[in-house]
Coordinates of C-alpha atoms in Angstrom, one line a residue:
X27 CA -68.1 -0.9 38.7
X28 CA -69.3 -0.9 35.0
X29 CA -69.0 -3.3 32.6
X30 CA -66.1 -3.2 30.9
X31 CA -67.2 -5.1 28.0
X32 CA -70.4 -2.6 27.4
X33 CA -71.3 0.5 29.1
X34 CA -74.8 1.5 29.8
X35 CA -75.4 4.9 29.1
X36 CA -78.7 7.6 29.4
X37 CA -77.8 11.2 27.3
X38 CA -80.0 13.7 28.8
X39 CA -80.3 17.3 27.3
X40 CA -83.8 19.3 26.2
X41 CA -82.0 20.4 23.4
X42 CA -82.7 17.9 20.4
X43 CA -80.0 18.9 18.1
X44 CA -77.5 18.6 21.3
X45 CA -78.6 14.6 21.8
X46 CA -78.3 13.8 17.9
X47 CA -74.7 15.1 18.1
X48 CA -73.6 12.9 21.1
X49 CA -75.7 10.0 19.7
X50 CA -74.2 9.7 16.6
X51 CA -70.9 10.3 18.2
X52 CA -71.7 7.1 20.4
X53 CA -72.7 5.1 17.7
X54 CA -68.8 5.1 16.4
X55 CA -67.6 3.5 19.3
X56 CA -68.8 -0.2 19.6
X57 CA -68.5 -1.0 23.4
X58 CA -71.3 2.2 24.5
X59 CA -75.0 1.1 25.1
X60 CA -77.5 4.4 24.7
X61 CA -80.2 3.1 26.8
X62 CA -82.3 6.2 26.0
X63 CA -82.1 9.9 24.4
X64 CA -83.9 11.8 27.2
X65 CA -85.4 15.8 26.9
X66 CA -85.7 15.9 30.8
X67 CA -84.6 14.4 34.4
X68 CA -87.8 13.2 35.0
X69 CA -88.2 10.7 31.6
X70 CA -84.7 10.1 33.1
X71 CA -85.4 8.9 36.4
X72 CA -87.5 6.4 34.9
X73 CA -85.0 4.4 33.5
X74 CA -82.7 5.2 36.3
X75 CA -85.0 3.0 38.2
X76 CA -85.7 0.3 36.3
X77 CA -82.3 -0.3 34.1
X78 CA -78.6 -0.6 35.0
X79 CA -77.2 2.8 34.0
X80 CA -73.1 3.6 33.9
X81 CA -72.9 6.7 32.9
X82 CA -74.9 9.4 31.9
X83 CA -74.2 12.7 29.5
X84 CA -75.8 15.2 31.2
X85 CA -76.7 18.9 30.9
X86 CA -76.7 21.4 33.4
X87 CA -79.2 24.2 32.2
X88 CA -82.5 22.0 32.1
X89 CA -85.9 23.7 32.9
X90 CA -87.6 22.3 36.3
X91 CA -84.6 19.8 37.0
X92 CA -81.3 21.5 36.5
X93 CA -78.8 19.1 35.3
X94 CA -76.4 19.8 38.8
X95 CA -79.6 19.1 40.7
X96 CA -80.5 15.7 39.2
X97 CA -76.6 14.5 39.8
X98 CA -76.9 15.3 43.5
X99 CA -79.9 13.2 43.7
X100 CA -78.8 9.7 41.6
X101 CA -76.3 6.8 43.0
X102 CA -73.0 7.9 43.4
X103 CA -72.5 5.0 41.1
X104 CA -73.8 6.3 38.1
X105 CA -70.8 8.8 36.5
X106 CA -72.0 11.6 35.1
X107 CA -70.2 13.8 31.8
X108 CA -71.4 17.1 32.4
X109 CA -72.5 18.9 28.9
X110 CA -73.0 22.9 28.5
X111 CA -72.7 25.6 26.7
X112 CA -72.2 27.3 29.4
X113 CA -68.0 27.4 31.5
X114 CA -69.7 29.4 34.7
X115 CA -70.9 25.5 35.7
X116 CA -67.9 24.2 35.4
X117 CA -66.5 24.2 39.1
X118 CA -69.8 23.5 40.4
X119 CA -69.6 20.2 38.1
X120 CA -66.2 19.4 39.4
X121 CA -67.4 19.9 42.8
X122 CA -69.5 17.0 42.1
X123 CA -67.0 14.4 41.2
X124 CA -68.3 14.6 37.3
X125 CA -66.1 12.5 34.6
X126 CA -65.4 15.1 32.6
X127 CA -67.6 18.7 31.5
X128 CA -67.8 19.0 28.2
X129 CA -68.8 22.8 26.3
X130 CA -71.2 22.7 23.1
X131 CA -70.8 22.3 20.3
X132 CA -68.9 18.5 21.5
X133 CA -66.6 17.3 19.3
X134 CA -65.7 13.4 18.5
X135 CA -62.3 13.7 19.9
X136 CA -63.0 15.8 23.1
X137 CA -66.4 13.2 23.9
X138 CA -63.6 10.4 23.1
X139 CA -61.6 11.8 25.5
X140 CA -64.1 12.1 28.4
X141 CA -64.9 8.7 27.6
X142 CA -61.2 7.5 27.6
X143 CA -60.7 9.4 31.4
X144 CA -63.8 7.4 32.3
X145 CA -62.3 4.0 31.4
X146 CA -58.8 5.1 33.3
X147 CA -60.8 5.8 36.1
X148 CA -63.5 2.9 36.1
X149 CA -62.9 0.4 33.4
X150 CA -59.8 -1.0 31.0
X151 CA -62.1 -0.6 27.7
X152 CA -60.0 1.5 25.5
X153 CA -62.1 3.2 22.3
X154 CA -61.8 2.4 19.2
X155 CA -60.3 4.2 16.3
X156 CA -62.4 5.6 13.8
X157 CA -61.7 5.0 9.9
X158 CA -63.6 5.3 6.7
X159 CA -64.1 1.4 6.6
X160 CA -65.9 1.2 9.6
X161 CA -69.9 0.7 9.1
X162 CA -70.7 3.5 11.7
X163 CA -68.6 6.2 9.2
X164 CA -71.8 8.1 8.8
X165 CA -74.8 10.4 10.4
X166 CA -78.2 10.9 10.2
X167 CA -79.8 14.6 9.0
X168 CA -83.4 15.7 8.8
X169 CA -84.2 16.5 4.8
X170 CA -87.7 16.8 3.5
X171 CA -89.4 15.5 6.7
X172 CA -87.4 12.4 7.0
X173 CA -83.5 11.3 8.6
X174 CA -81.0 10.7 5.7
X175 CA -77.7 8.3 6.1
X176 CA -74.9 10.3 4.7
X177 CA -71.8 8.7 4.5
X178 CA -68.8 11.1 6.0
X179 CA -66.8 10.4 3.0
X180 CA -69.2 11.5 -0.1
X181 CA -68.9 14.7 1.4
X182 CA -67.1 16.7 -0.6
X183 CA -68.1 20.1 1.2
X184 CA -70.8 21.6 3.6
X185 CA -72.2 25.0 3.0
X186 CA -74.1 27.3 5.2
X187 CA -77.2 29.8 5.0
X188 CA -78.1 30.9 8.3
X189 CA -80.0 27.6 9.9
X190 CA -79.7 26.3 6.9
X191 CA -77.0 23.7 5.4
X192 CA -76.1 22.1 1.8
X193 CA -74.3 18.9 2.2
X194 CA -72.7 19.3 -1.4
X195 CA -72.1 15.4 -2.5
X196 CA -70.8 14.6 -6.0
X197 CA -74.3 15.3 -8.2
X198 CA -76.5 15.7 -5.1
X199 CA -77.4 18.3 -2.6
X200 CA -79.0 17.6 0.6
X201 CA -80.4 20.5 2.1
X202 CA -81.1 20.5 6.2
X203 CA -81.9 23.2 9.1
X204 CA -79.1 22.9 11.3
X205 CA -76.3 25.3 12.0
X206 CA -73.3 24.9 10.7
X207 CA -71.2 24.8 14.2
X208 CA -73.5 21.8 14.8
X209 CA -72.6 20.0 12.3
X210 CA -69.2 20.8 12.6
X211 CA -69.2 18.6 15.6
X212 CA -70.6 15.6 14.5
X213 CA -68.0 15.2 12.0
X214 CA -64.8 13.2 12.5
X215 CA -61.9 15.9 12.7
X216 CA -58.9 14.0 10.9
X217 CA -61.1 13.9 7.6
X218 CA -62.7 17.4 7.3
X219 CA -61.6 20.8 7.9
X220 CA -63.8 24.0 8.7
X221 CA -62.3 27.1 6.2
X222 CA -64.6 29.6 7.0
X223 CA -67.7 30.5 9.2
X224 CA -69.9 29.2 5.7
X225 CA -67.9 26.5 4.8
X226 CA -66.3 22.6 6.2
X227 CA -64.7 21.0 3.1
X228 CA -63.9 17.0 3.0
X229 CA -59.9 16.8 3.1
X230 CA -60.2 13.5 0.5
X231 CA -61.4 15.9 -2.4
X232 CA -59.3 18.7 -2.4
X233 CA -58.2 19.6 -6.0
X234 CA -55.7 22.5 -5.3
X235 CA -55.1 25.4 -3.3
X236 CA -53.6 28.3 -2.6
X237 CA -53.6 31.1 0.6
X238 CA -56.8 32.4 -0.3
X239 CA -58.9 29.5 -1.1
X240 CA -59.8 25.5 -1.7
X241 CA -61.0 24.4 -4.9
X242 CA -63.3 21.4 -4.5
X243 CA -65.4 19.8 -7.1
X244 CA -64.1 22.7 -9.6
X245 CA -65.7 25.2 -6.7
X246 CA -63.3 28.0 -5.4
X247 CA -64.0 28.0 -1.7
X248 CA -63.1 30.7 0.4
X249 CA -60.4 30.4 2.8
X250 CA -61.6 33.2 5.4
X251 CA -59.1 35.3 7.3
X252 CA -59.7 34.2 10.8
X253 CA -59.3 30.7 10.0
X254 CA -56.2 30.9 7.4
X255 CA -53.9 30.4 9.8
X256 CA -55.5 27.1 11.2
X257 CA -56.2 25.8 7.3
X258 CA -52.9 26.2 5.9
X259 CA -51.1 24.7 8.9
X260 CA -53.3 21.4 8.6
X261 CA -53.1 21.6 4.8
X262 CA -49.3 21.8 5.2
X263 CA -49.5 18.1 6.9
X264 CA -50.0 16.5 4.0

């Protein structure tokens, strides 16, 4: 039975970019405990056998060790969170008595909400709510061979070239090779708003709008026509 003040935790994924996401997603909630941000099952099973470990986020398309392979071989005590880009796993993962399986790019809300079936299951710790006046409201990119804080809300808008992104804040660009879909999912949901495959605009600093676009910052941005639908029902909310 884990803690139910603080749950130990190992993320384990050979994709850098894919551990960032869940990390910083982890670092909102106050009761989870990353013990370590592995690339591989081996550098897992270290910890494994020398630290308490609860839970572990887990992907299933590893080289050497598969993800499926290393959850048949831990104790049944440690809960796994399957993580993939992949849905042919997903029965295979179920088979396995997993938390929850979770598709790439992971969201806030849907890790939240593995977490939360977790704690049904194994705990009473309930998550806390995220706000804009909670320290943890920000993330970490990589700019000009260092990690940047950027605080969620002086965002006003995030625009993409390719691997490329500009985090548009008021008099300041950062500038950072990541995708955009990647980013998209390290952002809090009820605050921003993704309008098109180029752009996320912050919800706080919308000027005005109409069905075609979102003026931000005196910048017409383009609402495209596969996500119009989705934008203008959100924006009617408000």
């Amino acid at each position: 039975m884990p803690n139910t003040s603080t749950i130990s935790c190992l993320i384990i994924d050979d994709e850098s970019v894919a551990r960032e996401i869940i990390a910083t997603h982890l670092s909102k909630l106050y009761n989870i405990n990353v013990v370590a941000s592995c690339s591989n099952a081996l550098e897992a099973f270290n910890y494994i056998s020398n630290q308490q470990i609860d839970l572990v986020f887990l992907d299933i398309n590893m080289p050497e060790i598969s993800g499926i392979s290393f959850a048949k071989s831990i104790n049944s005590d440690i809960k796994v969170i399957f993580t993939t880009a992949y849905r042919d796993y997903a029965v295979e993962g179920f088979e396995l008595k997993a938390v929850d399986y979770l598709l790439k790019p992971i969201s806030f809300d849907r890790l939240k909400n593995a977490l939360d079936r977790y704690y049904d299951i194994y705990g009473n710790v309930t998550t806390p709510k995220l706000s804009f006046d909670e320290i943890s409201d920000f993330m970490f990119v990589r700019s000009e061979r260092k990690m940047i804080k950027v605080d969620y809300n002086s965002i006003l808008y995030i625009e993409s070239y390719s691997d490329y992104l500009k985090i548009h804040i008021e008099n300041h660009t950062i500038v950072t090779r990541e995708t955009i879909s990647a980013i998209e999912a390290k952002l809090p949901k009820q605050f921003f708003l993704r309008i098109h495959r180029s752009y996320i605009i912050s919800i706080h600093y919308i000027q005005s709008f109409t069905n075609e676009y979102i003026t931000i910052n005196k910048e017409a941005l383009p609402i495209s026509r596969s996500y119009k639908k989705d934008v203008l029902k959100q924006l009617e909310k408000f």
